Short mmCIF file of C-alpha atoms in Angstrom, two decimals:
data_model
loop_
_atom_site.label_atom_id
_atom_site.label_comp_id
_atom_site.label_asym_id
_atom_site.label_seq_id
_atom_site.Cartn_x
_atom_site.Cartn_y
_atom_site.Cartn_z
CA MET G 18 0.15 -0.04 -0.04
CA PRO G 19 1.49 3.59 -0.63
CA LEU G 20 2.83 5.82 1.99
CA LEU G 21 0.64 8.91 2.50
CA ILE G 22 2.41 12.04 3.62
CA HIS G 23 0.43 15.02 4.73
CA PRO G 24 2.56 17.94 5.40
CA GLY G 25 -0.21 20.35 6.08
CA PHE G 26 -0.91 23.15 5.64
CA HIS G 27 -1.52 25.04 9.16
CA LYS G 28 -5.03 25.65 10.39
CA THR G 29 -6.84 23.54 7.59
CA GLY G 30 -8.47 20.82 9.90
CA THR G 31 -5.11 18.98 10.49
CA THR G 32 -5.85 18.35 14.02
CA TRP G 33 -9.32 16.56 13.00
CA LEU G 34 -7.50 14.47 10.47
CA GLN G 35 -4.61 13.33 12.86
CA GLN G 36 -6.93 12.42 15.92
CA GLN G 37 -10.16 11.13 14.17
CA LEU G 38 -9.39 10.00 10.24
CA PHE G 39 -5.85 8.80 10.40
CA THR G 40 -6.40 7.05 13.56
CA ASP G 41 -9.21 4.83 11.87
CA ARG G 42 -7.54 1.37 12.01
CA ARG G 43 -9.76 0.15 9.27
CA HIS G 44 -7.94 2.25 6.85
CA PHE G 45 -4.69 3.94 8.33
CA HIS G 46 -1.74 3.27 10.35
CA MET G 47 -0.44 6.78 11.83
CA MET G 48 3.55 5.88 11.76
CA PHE G 49 4.77 8.75 14.17
CA ASP G 50 3.62 11.52 16.31
CA HIS G 51 4.67 15.30 16.21
CA VAL G 52 7.43 14.94 18.37
CA ASP G 53 8.98 11.97 16.45
CA ILE G 54 8.33 13.83 13.16
CA ASP G 55 9.84 17.02 14.57
CA ARG G 56 12.91 14.96 15.78
CA LEU G 57 13.53 13.11 12.51
CA PHE G 58 12.52 15.80 9.68
CA VAL G 59 12.49 18.97 11.24
CA SER G 60 14.84 19.98 14.09
CA PRO G 61 17.97 18.38 12.97
CA HIS G 62 20.45 21.04 11.76
CA ASP G 63 21.37 20.87 7.99
CA LEU G 64 24.72 19.65 8.96
CA ASP G 65 23.43 16.92 11.33
CA PHE G 66 20.56 15.18 9.07
CA SER G 67 21.20 12.04 8.65
CA ALA G 68 18.75 10.45 5.71
CA ASP G 69 20.16 6.85 6.10
CA ALA G 70 18.81 7.25 10.00
CA ALA G 71 15.52 8.53 9.13
CA THR G 72 15.11 5.83 6.31
CA ALA G 73 15.57 3.22 9.24
CA GLU G 74 12.93 4.70 11.37
CA VAL G 75 10.50 4.97 8.63
CA ASP G 76 11.14 1.62 7.19
CA ALA G 77 10.98 0.02 10.98
CA ARG G 78 7.60 1.58 11.51
CA ARG G 79 5.84 0.53 8.13
CA SER G 80 2.62 -1.81 8.60
CA PRO G 81 3.13 -5.54 7.05
CA PRO G 82 2.32 -5.52 3.25
CA ASP G 83 -0.65 -7.56 3.84
CA SER G 84 -2.29 -5.50 6.43
CA GLY G 85 -4.38 -3.36 3.84
CA LEU G 86 -3.39 -0.15 5.99
CA ILE G 87 -2.15 3.28 4.46
CA ASP G 88 0.66 4.08 6.34
CA VAL G 89 0.57 7.93 7.48
CA ILE G 90 3.02 10.61 8.02
CA SER G 91 1.06 13.52 8.83
CA SER G 92 2.07 17.14 10.76
CA GLU G 93 1.67 20.59 9.76
CA THR G 94 5.09 21.28 11.32
CA LEU G 95 6.46 19.87 8.01
CA CYS G 96 5.35 22.69 5.95
CA GLY G 97 7.32 25.14 8.25
CA GLN G 98 6.71 27.24 11.52
CA MET G 99 4.02 29.63 10.48
CA PHE G 100 4.97 32.35 12.86
CA LEU G 101 7.96 32.51 11.37
CA GLY G 102 7.58 32.43 7.43
CA SER G 103 7.91 28.67 7.19
CA ARG G 104 11.33 28.80 6.03
CA LEU G 105 12.29 25.45 6.02
CA SER G 106 9.44 23.89 4.08
CA LYS G 107 11.52 23.02 1.12
CA VAL G 108 14.29 21.75 3.00
CA THR G 109 11.76 19.42 4.84
CA ALA G 110 10.46 18.30 1.72
CA GLN G 111 13.69 17.09 0.41
CA ARG G 112 14.32 15.36 3.62
CA LEU G 113 11.05 13.56 3.33
CA ALA G 114 12.05 12.47 -0.47
CA ASP G 115 15.39 11.39 0.61
CA SER G 116 14.18 9.25 3.46
CA CYS G 117 10.45 7.96 2.57
CA GLY G 118 10.86 6.69 -0.94
CA PRO G 119 7.50 6.78 -3.06
CA ALA G 120 4.77 8.53 -1.65
CA LYS G 121 1.48 10.01 -2.01
CA ILE G 122 1.08 13.71 -0.70
CA LEU G 123 -1.88 15.34 0.63
CA PHE G 124 -2.40 19.05 1.26
CA THR G 125 -5.17 20.43 2.98
CA VAL G 126 -5.55 24.28 2.35
CA ARG G 127 -8.17 27.00 3.38
CA GLY G 128 -9.01 30.42 1.81
CA GLN G 129 -5.88 32.68 2.69
CA LEU G 130 -8.02 35.40 4.55
CA SER G 131 -9.70 33.08 6.66
CA ALA G 132 -6.41 30.81 7.29
CA THR G 133 -4.54 34.11 8.25
CA GLN G 134 -7.00 35.00 10.82
CA SER G 135 -6.84 31.33 12.31
CA ILE G 136 -2.96 31.87 12.36
CA TYR G 137 -3.34 35.05 14.14
CA MET G 138 -5.57 33.79 16.74
CA GLN G 139 -3.31 30.88 17.28
CA TYR G 140 -0.55 33.41 17.85
CA LEU G 141 -2.44 34.94 20.69
CA LYS G 142 -3.25 31.39 22.48
CA ARG G 143 0.47 30.83 22.21
CA SER G 144 0.89 33.91 24.03
CA GLY G 145 1.48 36.82 21.64
CA ARG G 146 0.46 40.37 22.43
CA LEU G 147 0.48 42.21 18.92
CA SER G 148 -2.72 43.53 17.24
CA ILE G 149 -3.67 41.81 13.86
CA ASP G 150 -2.43 44.99 12.04
CA ASP G 151 0.87 45.17 13.92
CA TYR G 152 1.01 41.31 13.45
CA LEU G 153 0.82 41.70 9.72
CA SER G 154 2.78 44.76 9.04
CA TYR G 155 5.87 44.00 11.63
CA ARG G 156 9.24 43.73 9.61
CA PRO G 157 11.78 42.21 11.74
CA GLU G 158 15.56 43.16 11.26
CA PRO G 159 17.78 41.36 8.85
CA GLY G 160 18.62 37.70 9.75
CA TYR G 161 15.28 37.26 11.83
CA ASP G 162 12.00 35.89 10.71
CA TRP G 163 8.38 36.56 11.12
CA PHE G 164 4.97 35.79 9.45
CA ASN G 165 5.21 35.93 5.70
CA PRO G 166 2.21 35.42 3.25
CA SER G 167 4.11 32.83 1.50
CA VAL G 168 2.86 30.68 4.64
CA VAL G 169 -0.56 30.72 2.87
CA SER G 170 0.48 30.86 -0.75
CA TYR G 171 0.02 27.02 -1.10
CA ALA G 172 0.94 26.64 -4.76
CA LYS G 173 4.63 26.89 -4.62
CA LEU G 174 5.12 24.18 -1.98
CA ALA G 175 2.71 22.04 -3.74
CA HIS G 176 4.54 22.19 -7.04
CA CYS G 177 7.79 21.49 -4.72
CA TYR G 178 6.36 18.28 -3.68
CA GLY G 179 5.14 17.55 -7.25
CA ASP G 180 8.74 17.81 -8.55
CA LEU G 181 10.14 15.55 -5.75
CA PHE G 182 7.07 12.78 -5.70
CA GLY G 183 5.48 13.35 -8.94
CA HIS G 184 2.93 15.66 -9.77
CA GLU G 185 0.40 13.19 -10.31
CA ASN G 186 0.79 11.82 -6.81
CA ILE G 187 -0.25 15.48 -5.14
CA LEU G 188 -3.86 15.90 -3.96
CA VAL G 189 -5.22 19.23 -2.69
CA LEU G 190 -8.35 19.34 -0.73
CA PRO G 191 -10.13 22.43 0.89
CA GLN G 192 -11.03 22.55 4.44
CA GLU G 193 -14.25 24.33 2.98
CA LEU G 194 -15.18 21.25 1.38
CA LEU G 195 -14.58 19.17 4.59
CA ALA G 196 -16.79 21.59 6.44
CA LYS G 197 -19.39 21.34 3.94
CA ASP G 198 -19.73 17.80 3.00
CA ARG G 199 -17.37 15.53 4.75
CA THR G 200 -18.46 12.59 2.62
CA ALA G 201 -17.29 14.14 -0.70
CA TRP G 202 -14.24 15.16 0.85
CA LEU G 203 -13.24 11.65 2.04
CA GLY G 204 -14.53 10.19 -1.50
CA HIS G 205 -11.59 12.28 -3.14
CA LEU G 206 -9.16 11.45 -0.96
CA PHE G 207 -9.92 7.32 -0.90
CA ARG G 208 -10.06 7.54 -4.73
CA PHE G 209 -6.62 9.23 -4.81
CA LEU G 210 -5.30 6.61 -2.27
CA HIS G 211 -6.96 3.20 -3.91
CA GLY G 212 -8.03 4.29 -7.43
CA PRO G 213 -11.24 5.87 -9.22
CA ASP G 214 -13.26 2.62 -8.64
CA PHE G 215 -12.81 2.52 -5.04
CA ALA G 216 -16.19 2.07 -3.09
CA GLY G 217 -15.58 0.99 0.24
CA ASP G 218 -16.67 2.33 3.54
CA ILE G 219 -15.68 5.54 4.22
CA SER G 220 -18.16 6.46 7.27
CA LEU G 221 -16.78 8.13 10.35
CA ASP G 222 -18.10 9.07 13.81
CA ASP G 223 -19.37 12.79 13.82
CA ARG G 224 -16.98 14.06 16.51
CA PRO G 225 -16.71 17.75 17.88
CA ARG G 226 -14.31 20.24 16.78
CA GLU G 227 -11.26 20.40 19.00
CA GLY G 228 -8.86 23.46 19.73
CA VAL G 229 -11.82 26.15 19.29
CA SER G 230 -10.42 29.86 19.29
CA PRO G 231 -11.94 32.54 21.47
CA PRO G 232 -14.60 34.85 19.85
CA VAL G 233 -13.02 37.88 18.10
CA SER G 234 -14.41 40.47 20.47
CA GLY G 235 -12.48 38.62 23.26
CA ILE G 236 -9.14 39.37 21.57
CA PRO G 237 -8.48 42.67 23.84
CA LEU G 238 -8.86 40.71 26.76
CA LEU G 239 -6.71 37.68 25.49
CA ARG G 240 -3.80 40.17 24.68
CA ALA G 241 -3.86 41.91 27.97
CA ALA G 242 -4.12 38.29 29.70
CA ASN G 243 -0.62 37.38 27.69
CA ILE G 244 1.07 40.29 29.80
CA PHE G 245 0.83 37.68 32.58
CA ARG G 246 0.58 34.18 30.55
CA ALA G 247 4.22 32.89 29.45
CA GLY G 248 4.35 30.96 26.36
CA THR G 249 5.90 30.28 22.91
CA MET G 250 5.68 34.08 21.70
CA ASN G 251 6.11 35.73 25.20
CA PRO G 252 8.46 33.74 27.38
CA ASN G 253 8.70 36.80 29.63
CA ALA G 254 5.43 37.12 31.02
CA ILE G 255 4.88 38.49 34.40
CA GLN G 256 4.77 35.00 36.17
CA SER G 257 4.07 36.11 39.64
CA LEU G 258 0.70 37.41 38.35
CA ARG G 259 -0.10 34.22 36.58
CA TRP G 260 -3.62 33.94 38.08
CA VAL G 261 -4.44 37.30 36.69
CA GLY G 262 -3.58 36.15 33.12
CA ALA G 263 -5.70 32.84 33.82
CA ALA G 264 -8.54 35.08 35.03
CA LEU G 265 -8.70 37.27 31.81
CA ASN G 266 -8.05 34.34 29.48
CA SER G 267 -11.00 32.45 30.81
CA ILE G 268 -13.23 35.70 30.39
CA ALA G 269 -11.76 36.25 26.92
CA TYR G 270 -13.26 32.93 25.61
CA ARG G 271 -16.70 33.74 26.86
CA TRP G 272 -16.74 37.75 26.09
CA LYS G 273 -19.20 37.95 22.89
CA LEU G 274 -20.30 41.51 23.32
CA GLY G 275 -19.59 43.09 20.12
CA ASP G 276 -18.37 39.92 18.29
CA GLU G 277 -19.99 40.94 14.89
CA GLY G 278 -18.44 44.06 14.50
CA ALA G 279 -15.20 42.87 15.95
CA ARG G 280 -15.12 40.15 13.09
CA LYS G 281 -15.92 42.78 10.44
CA ARG G 282 -13.11 44.78 11.38
CA MET G 283 -10.47 41.92 11.71
CA ARG G 284 -11.72 40.50 8.03
CA ALA G 285 -11.34 44.28 6.82
CA THR G 286 -7.89 44.55 8.35
CA ILE G 287 -6.49 41.26 6.67
CA LYS G 288 -8.17 42.15 3.60
CA ARG G 289 -6.20 45.57 3.50
CA HIS G 290 -3.04 43.70 4.17
CA LEU G 291 -3.54 40.56 1.96
CA GLY G 292 -6.18 41.00 -0.33
CA GLY G 293 -5.57 40.47 -3.95
CA LYS G 294 -2.21 38.62 -3.32
CA PHE G 295 -3.37 35.16 -3.91
CA GLY G 296 -5.01 34.94 -7.19
CA ALA G 297 -2.06 33.64 -9.32
CA SER G 298 -1.02 31.15 -6.59
CA ASN G 299 -4.66 29.60 -6.26
CA ARG G 300 -4.73 29.36 -10.31
CA ALA G 301 -1.74 27.34 -10.24
CA LEU G 302 -2.90 25.33 -7.29
CA GLN G 303 -6.16 24.51 -9.03
CA PRO G 304 -4.77 21.35 -11.16
CA TYR G 305 -4.21 19.62 -8.13
CA CYS G 306 -7.46 19.94 -6.62
CA PRO G 307 -10.51 17.94 -7.78
CA VAL G 308 -12.90 20.86 -6.81
CA ASP G 309 -13.46 24.57 -8.08
CA LEU G 310 -11.47 26.66 -5.54
CA ALA G 311 -13.12 29.56 -7.14
CA GLN G 312 -16.60 28.48 -5.95
CA LEU G 313 -15.46 28.07 -2.56
CA GLY G 314 -14.31 31.66 -2.29
CA TYR G 315 -10.73 31.50 -2.96
CA GLU G 316 -9.18 34.32 -4.82
CA MET G 317 -8.72 33.43 -8.58
CA GLU G 318 -6.65 35.29 -11.07
#
């Protein structure tokens, strides 16, 4: 059976896929968790990475040939660190190609403006303090990284994987279709894996979403909470008053006063920064995707 590599992208339903689809032992075998994937393919320095060592671990984790299971390597970390511009995405793709042999590649995507909002919310959940306007306009000094629109300009990385694994082995499926018609989404995936005549059982339990973000109206409270909440994006919080941060964080998740206006302002800010930048990329992405991206609201040149 083919190996399936799912490198991301971030904020496209990846947690649901990893926890609820790829754990379905009727069809899939998850070979590694996020920690192992990071250790094998992402964290090693360029001068230290060993394709032979990674290959040995991949081979050792493969399921028996007669099991009928699809082996899966799935982690959005494979497409890079979204807060820092995903700078290592091409390096990681080459490491996978050098270590894993033939594979089919699944990319999950999401409309860029919506994905950017979700990335920003994740930044806040990781203790970030900047406003959305400052987050999108910040430019670090040379030699340092920050968010870059390339993180959600999906076509270049999809094409990179196509060059490495064969363009016929790349599938792009939008998160919007997963939310609208899960059965159709799954049908595209299973036909990609098993061939166009696949008609097996693809039913799944309807489990709730995980990792829900606070309402947009709660962002000011969440930013204030992060003064006292240490995390990846703010390790120097005022730890002595972390109870204040915990209280504000709790209130932020429940504060819905003015949420409709806050969401409109958030969308307008993101559109001002990024609107009109992804039409050409989405047009280049379309050949990998079996559904019309424009009909799902994607910018299209």
